[in-house]
Amino acid sequence: MIEKKFEEAFTPEWVKKNITDLTNELVILRKVIPWQKIINRLTRFYDSGRGCVGISLRTVIGLFVVARLRLLSDRGGVSQVRENRYIQYFCNVPDEKLKTFIHDSGLCKTRRRPGEEGIAVIESEIFDMLRLAGVIKGDCMLTDSTVLPADIIYPTDIGLIFKAFGKMRHFAETHGIPLWWDDREIKELWREYNLNRNKNEIPAYFFEFALIFVSALRTFGDRVGNLTASGGEKEKALRLLALLTLLNEQNEQKIAGERHIKNRTVSLDEPEARPIKKGKKHPDCEFGTTLQMSFNRQGFMVTVENFIGKPDDSTLWPATSELFIKRMGEIPEFAIGDQGYRSVANLSIPGGTEHIFLGRSSDVAEEKKDFCRKARSATEGFIAVAKNIRGFGRSLYRGFGGDRIWSLLCQTACNLKKFLQLYFTDEIGDESLKTLGLA
């Protein structure tokens, strides 16, 4: 059960005493974020008549947003609420609940309840608030793709097999099954491999690990088939078996001499992650999922899409253009991308756009070339800021669904930070400020 409305947790006296800097970014954002609208849309993810009353949605939303604004972990976010009056005020946590309002371990479950759809509600309501107030303009669409790296160590063939034995070991311990391989042998072989500096001997180690793994995997399949457990546990074991079977098949391909293995597994914890070549400076390959981003000329992030692997940019352009128009409610005057998006068809998408620039100066009229070149350069800067400052440099949530949630929350933080930048430099018009309640 969840409360459908929230009440202000602080009296005017408390605010006057503790919130002395009214220009603090969290004080400003607290005024403009449409808290009740977001709550109204999120309540459908909760049962209105069963269970005890959960943590306030107003506080949950505040925690999600401030964690990405300040680049905090779950534990760091909860800790900062207890230590920082401005974050406490932003998250609407009264003094008497500071010690008990939530445990940091509960935030993971709190995110899973609304899931991708619920987090998208938070992002879309904040985005629409800024768009309808006239802050976000849709006259220019700048598009590019990058990699959202997963939180995994650099993958090696032997490391993946050793991790696979760890997964099977955990399965055996969970279900009280004796190990069916010589675990001491595996650990000694792993230690010997890590201490050996001769790269020429790595193939021999890989072949020995793979040989032991084949036998262990065969027995693991029998153990899973004979497992008597709940439906959820059985399904989890079957997923693990399928993943390890795929790993074994790819190992056999590697031993057979194949160099380019389709959908190569790079992590057993992040099975959707893929090796993605960037074609630029070091590192030339990253491990994760593909991000397709679009911005307006101001630097607001209009769309973020996540894809497994690296789809061809030219195939992504039409759908991204359509999503941009849908979000902004208008056709952009300029659509700008690099040559990776270039195709005969894409030079006319979005339909109705006057100037479409896909990496060549000849795409637009002479008087528009300078604007398009500068906008294309600005796109790289926007992505650099997103990856190095706004959290897109690494996803700390598990799985493809976790990457999607991470992207949406980072997008929210990016747009709020851009809004604050324009606000503090007096680049937002008076009418927009009045609509947002800041004038």
mmCIF file of N, CA and C in Angstrom, residues 8-78:
data_model
loop_
_atom_site.group_PDB
_atom_site.id
_atom_site.type_symbol
_atom_site.label_atom_id
_atom_site.label_comp_id
_atom_site.label_asym_id
_atom_site.label_seq_id
_atom_site.Cartn_x
_atom_site.Cartn_y
_atom_site.Cartn_z
ATOM 1 N N GLU A 8 3.892 18.468 3.124
ATOM 2 C CA GLU A 8 5.176 19.089 3.400
ATOM 3 C C GLU A 8 5.634 18.694 4.804
ATOM 4 N N ALA A 9 6.883 18.236 4.889
ATOM 5 C CA ALA A 9 7.390 17.738 6.163
ATOM 6 C C ALA A 9 7.963 18.842 7.047
ATOM 7 N N PHE A 10 8.076 20.066 6.511
ATOM 8 C CA PHE A 10 8.778 21.107 7.245
ATOM 9 C C PHE A 10 7.904 22.345 7.447
ATOM 10 N N THR A 11 8.017 22.902 8.620
ATOM 11 C CA THR A 11 7.302 24.144 8.930
ATOM 12 C C THR A 11 8.097 25.334 8.388
ATOM 13 N N PRO A 12 7.435 26.464 8.181
ATOM 14 C CA PRO A 12 8.173 27.664 7.738
ATOM 15 C C PRO A 12 9.308 28.033 8.687
ATOM 16 N N GLU A 13 9.098 27.785 9.984
ATOM 17 C CA GLU A 13 10.140 28.100 10.971
ATOM 18 C C GLU A 13 11.379 27.229 10.749
ATOM 19 N N TRP A 14 11.147 25.932 10.470
ATOM 20 C CA TRP A 14 12.269 25.006 10.237
ATOM 21 C C TRP A 14 13.036 25.429 8.989
ATOM 22 N N VAL A 15 12.298 25.778 7.930
ATOM 23 C CA VAL A 15 12.937 26.189 6.677
ATOM 24 C C VAL A 15 13.763 27.455 6.892
ATOM 25 N N LYS A 16 13.217 28.414 7.610
ATOM 26 C CA LYS A 16 13.927 29.678 7.843
ATOM 27 C C LYS A 16 15.212 29.456 8.637
ATOM 28 N N LYS A 17 15.165 28.506 9.560
ATOM 29 C CA LYS A 17 16.320 28.235 10.413
ATOM 30 C C LYS A 17 17.401 27.433 9.696
ATOM 31 N N ASN A 18 16.999 26.460 8.882
ATOM 32 C CA ASN A 18 17.964 25.509 8.319
ATOM 33 C C ASN A 18 18.309 25.738 6.852
ATOM 34 N N ILE A 19 17.391 26.321 6.075
ATOM 35 C CA ILE A 19 17.636 26.543 4.638
ATOM 36 C C ILE A 19 17.922 28.027 4.438
ATOM 37 N N THR A 20 19.178 28.398 4.646
ATOM 38 C CA THR A 20 19.551 29.811 4.621
ATOM 39 C C THR A 20 19.949 30.293 3.225
ATOM 40 N N ASP A 21 20.323 29.362 2.339
ATOM 41 C CA ASP A 21 20.722 29.728 0.974
ATOM 42 C C ASP A 21 19.587 29.390 0.020
ATOM 43 N N LEU A 22 18.787 30.386 -0.309
ATOM 44 C CA LEU A 22 17.632 30.151 -1.169
ATOM 45 C C LEU A 22 18.018 30.004 -2.635
ATOM 46 N N THR A 23 19.309 30.229 -2.967
ATOM 47 C CA THR A 23 19.772 30.019 -4.338
ATOM 48 C C THR A 23 20.427 28.648 -4.512
ATOM 49 N N ASN A 24 20.405 27.832 -3.477
ATOM 50 C CA ASN A 24 20.943 26.477 -3.596
ATOM 51 C C ASN A 24 20.181 25.714 -4.675
ATOM 52 N N GLU A 25 20.898 24.924 -5.485
ATOM 53 C CA GLU A 25 20.261 24.255 -6.622
ATOM 54 C C GLU A 25 19.137 23.317 -6.191
ATOM 55 N N LEU A 26 19.271 22.675 -5.026
ATOM 56 C CA LEU A 26 18.222 21.759 -4.589
ATOM 57 C C LEU A 26 16.973 22.509 -4.140
ATOM 58 N N VAL A 27 17.147 23.704 -3.602
ATOM 59 C CA VAL A 27 16.000 24.532 -3.220
ATOM 60 C C VAL A 27 15.224 24.948 -4.467
ATOM 61 N N ILE A 28 15.952 25.320 -5.503
ATOM 62 C CA ILE A 28 15.304 25.726 -6.763
ATOM 63 C C ILE A 28 14.590 24.545 -7.412
ATOM 64 N N LEU A 29 15.261 23.405 -7.493
ATOM 65 C CA LEU A 29 14.656 22.238 -8.126
ATOM 66 C C LEU A 29 13.466 21.720 -7.343
ATOM 67 N N ARG A 30 13.506 21.859 -6.035
ATOM 68 C CA ARG A 30 12.374 21.425 -5.209
ATOM 69 C C ARG A 30 11.103 22.183 -5.578
ATOM 70 N N LYS A 31 11.284 23.447 -5.985
ATOM 71 C CA LYS A 31 10.124 24.258 -6.346
ATOM 72 C C LYS A 31 9.538 23.855 -7.695
ATOM 73 N N VAL A 32 10.391 23.449 -8.626
ATOM 74 C CA VAL A 32 9.914 23.286 -10.002
ATOM 75 C C VAL A 32 9.513 21.853 -10.356
ATOM 76 N N ILE A 33 10.044 20.842 -9.652
ATOM 77 C CA ILE A 33 9.707 19.458 -9.991
ATOM 78 C C ILE A 33 8.233 19.198 -9.655
ATOM 79 N N PRO A 34 7.465 18.652 -10.578
ATOM 80 C CA PRO A 34 6.023 18.407 -10.344
ATOM 81 C C PRO A 34 5.809 17.129 -9.514
ATOM 82 N N TRP A 35 6.066 17.204 -8.234
ATOM 83 C CA TRP A 35 6.052 16.023 -7.362
ATOM 84 C C TRP A 35 4.712 15.290 -7.406
ATOM 85 N N GLN A 36 3.610 16.031 -7.236
ATOM 86 C CA GLN A 36 2.309 15.365 -7.138
ATOM 87 C C GLN A 36 1.913 14.707 -8.460
ATOM 88 N N LYS A 37 2.241 15.314 -9.584
ATOM 89 C CA LYS A 37 1.940 14.697 -10.875
ATOM 90 C C LYS A 37 2.657 13.360 -11.025
ATOM 91 N N ILE A 38 3.917 13.338 -10.617
ATOM 92 C CA ILE A 38 4.689 12.090 -10.712
ATOM 93 C C ILE A 38 4.094 11.035 -9.789
ATOM 94 N N ILE A 39 3.753 11.433 -8.559
ATOM 95 C CA ILE A 39 3.165 10.494 -7.590
ATOM 96 C C ILE A 39 1.864 9.916 -8.133
ATOM 97 N N ASN A 40 1.038 10.772 -8.720
ATOM 98 C CA ASN A 40 -0.252 10.302 -9.249
ATOM 99 C C ASN A 40 -0.069 9.209 -10.294
ATOM 100 N N ARG A 41 0.972 9.326 -11.095
ATOM 101 C CA ARG A 41 1.208 8.331 -12.147
ATOM 102 C C ARG A 41 1.922 7.085 -11.620
ATOM 103 N N LEU A 42 2.619 7.202 -10.503
ATOM 104 C CA LEU A 42 3.358 6.057 -9.963
ATOM 105 C C LEU A 42 2.516 5.172 -9.048
ATOM 106 N N THR A 43 1.414 5.681 -8.522
ATOM 107 C CA THR A 43 0.622 4.900 -7.565
ATOM 108 C C THR A 43 0.044 3.629 -8.178
ATOM 109 N N ARG A 44 -0.106 3.583 -9.503
ATOM 110 C CA ARG A 44 -0.670 2.386 -10.133
ATOM 111 C C ARG A 44 0.267 1.182 -10.041
ATOM 112 N N PHE A 45 1.523 1.420 -9.696
ATOM 113 C CA PHE A 45 2.452 0.305 -9.537
ATOM 114 C C PHE A 45 2.352 -0.333 -8.150
ATOM 115 N N TYR A 46 1.465 0.189 -7.307
ATOM 116 C CA TYR A 46 1.317 -0.297 -5.939
ATOM 117 C C TYR A 46 -0.136 -0.694 -5.679
ATOM 118 N N ASP A 47 -0.324 -1.672 -4.806
ATOM 119 C CA ASP A 47 -1.662 -2.097 -4.409
ATOM 120 C C ASP A 47 -2.210 -1.096 -3.396
ATOM 121 N N SER A 48 -3.372 -0.547 -3.677
ATOM 122 C CA SER A 48 -3.938 0.499 -2.824
ATOM 123 C C SER A 48 -4.596 -0.038 -1.564
ATOM 124 N N GLY A 49 -4.788 -1.362 -1.481
ATOM 125 C CA GLY A 49 -5.513 -1.886 -0.325
ATOM 126 C C GLY A 49 -4.817 -2.971 0.457
ATOM 127 N N ARG A 50 -3.635 -3.379 0.035
ATOM 128 C CA ARG A 50 -2.953 -4.493 0.697
ATOM 129 C C ARG A 50 -1.601 -4.063 1.237
ATOM 130 N N GLY A 51 -1.223 -4.683 2.351
ATOM 131 C CA GLY A 51 0.085 -4.429 2.930
ATOM 132 C C GLY A 51 0.137 -3.164 3.756
ATOM 133 N N CYS A 52 1.236 -3.008 4.490
ATOM 134 C CA CYS A 52 1.415 -1.795 5.282
ATOM 135 C C CYS A 52 1.852 -0.659 4.367
ATOM 136 N N VAL A 53 1.719 0.550 4.850
ATOM 137 C CA VAL A 53 2.070 1.725 4.053
ATOM 138 C C VAL A 53 3.576 1.765 3.849
ATOM 139 N N GLY A 54 4.000 1.859 2.579
ATOM 140 C CA GLY A 54 5.426 1.883 2.263
ATOM 141 C C GLY A 54 6.019 3.268 2.414
ATOM 142 N N ILE A 55 7.300 3.375 2.092
ATOM 143 C CA ILE A 55 7.978 4.658 2.158
ATOM 144 C C ILE A 55 7.305 5.650 1.210
ATOM 145 N N SER A 56 7.259 6.887 1.606
ATOM 146 C CA SER A 56 6.618 7.933 0.818
ATOM 147 C C SER A 56 7.201 8.004 -0.592
ATOM 148 N N LEU A 57 6.334 8.004 -1.605
ATOM 149 C CA LEU A 57 6.799 8.145 -2.978
ATOM 150 C C LEU A 57 7.522 9.477 -3.192
ATOM 151 N N ARG A 58 7.092 10.488 -2.456
ATOM 152 C CA ARG A 58 7.756 11.798 -2.551
ATOM 153 C C ARG A 58 9.228 11.666 -2.163
ATOM 154 N N THR A 59 9.504 10.907 -1.120
ATOM 155 C CA THR A 59 10.886 10.698 -0.689
ATOM 156 C C THR A 59 11.651 9.826 -1.670
ATOM 157 N N VAL A 60 10.998 8.780 -2.183
ATOM 158 C CA VAL A 60 11.638 7.881 -3.142
ATOM 159 C C VAL A 60 12.074 8.642 -4.391
ATOM 160 N N ILE A 61 11.179 9.458 -4.933
ATOM 161 C CA ILE A 61 11.500 10.235 -6.134
ATOM 162 C C ILE A 61 12.677 11.165 -5.854
ATOM 163 N N GLY A 62 12.635 11.821 -4.713
ATOM 164 C CA GLY A 62 13.728 12.722 -4.342
ATOM 165 C C GLY A 62 15.059 11.996 -4.251
ATOM 166 N N LEU A 63 15.053 10.797 -3.657
ATOM 167 C CA LEU A 63 16.281 10.013 -3.544
ATOM 168 C C LEU A 63 16.822 9.613 -4.906
ATOM 169 N N PHE A 64 15.938 9.161 -5.797
ATOM 170 C CA PHE A 64 16.366 8.769 -7.136
ATOM 171 C C PHE A 64 17.029 9.938 -7.864
ATOM 172 N N VAL A 65 16.394 11.101 -7.792
ATOM 173 C CA VAL A 65 16.887 12.263 -8.537
ATOM 174 C C VAL A 65 18.180 12.797 -7.939
ATOM 175 N N VAL A 66 18.230 12.957 -6.627
ATOM 176 C CA VAL A 66 19.414 13.556 -6.012
ATOM 177 C C VAL A 66 20.627 12.638 -6.110
ATOM 178 N N ALA A 67 20.406 11.322 -6.139
ATOM 179 C CA ALA A 67 21.524 10.396 -6.275
ATOM 180 C C ALA A 67 22.256 10.594 -7.593
ATOM 181 N N ARG A 68 21.504 10.847 -8.663
ATOM 182 C CA ARG A 68 22.142 11.064 -9.955
ATOM 183 C C ARG A 68 22.636 12.507 -10.105
ATOM 184 N N LEU A 69 21.967 13.462 -9.467
ATOM 185 C CA LEU A 69 22.453 14.841 -9.496
ATOM 186 C C LEU A 69 23.816 14.960 -8.834
ATOM 187 N N ARG A 70 23.994 14.240 -7.722
ATOM 188 C CA ARG A 70 25.230 14.324 -6.933
ATOM 189 C C ARG A 70 26.142 13.118 -7.127
ATOM 190 N N LEU A 71 25.800 12.229 -8.065
ATOM 191 C CA LEU A 71 26.606 11.034 -8.349
ATOM 192 C C LEU A 71 26.848 10.205 -7.091
ATOM 193 N N LEU A 72 25.770 9.889 -6.395
ATOM 194 C CA LEU A 72 25.840 9.146 -5.142
ATOM 195 C C LEU A 72 25.373 7.710 -5.326
ATOM 196 N N SER A 73 25.951 6.801 -4.568
ATOM 197 C CA SER A 73 25.452 5.429 -4.507
ATOM 198 C C SER A 73 24.198 5.399 -3.643
ATOM 199 N N ASP A 74 23.533 4.244 -3.574
ATOM 200 C CA ASP A 74 22.362 4.126 -2.701
ATOM 201 C C ASP A 74 22.739 4.442 -1.261
ATOM 202 N N ARG A 75 23.838 3.858 -0.825
ATOM 203 C CA ARG A 75 24.275 4.099 0.555
ATOM 204 C C ARG A 75 24.655 5.555 0.767
ATOM 205 N N GLY A 76 25.353 6.121 -0.232
ATOM 206 C CA GLY A 76 25.749 7.525 -0.114
ATOM 207 C C GLY A 76 24.559 8.460 -0.113
ATOM 208 N N GLY A 77 23.536 8.142 -0.898
ATOM 209 C CA GLY A 77 22.349 8.989 -0.932
ATOM 210 C C GLY A 77 21.620 9.013 0.393
ATOM 211 N N VAL A 78 21.413 7.845 0.989
ATOM 212 C CA VAL A 78 20.732 7.764 2.287
ATOM 213 C C VAL A 78 21.565 8.451 3.356
#
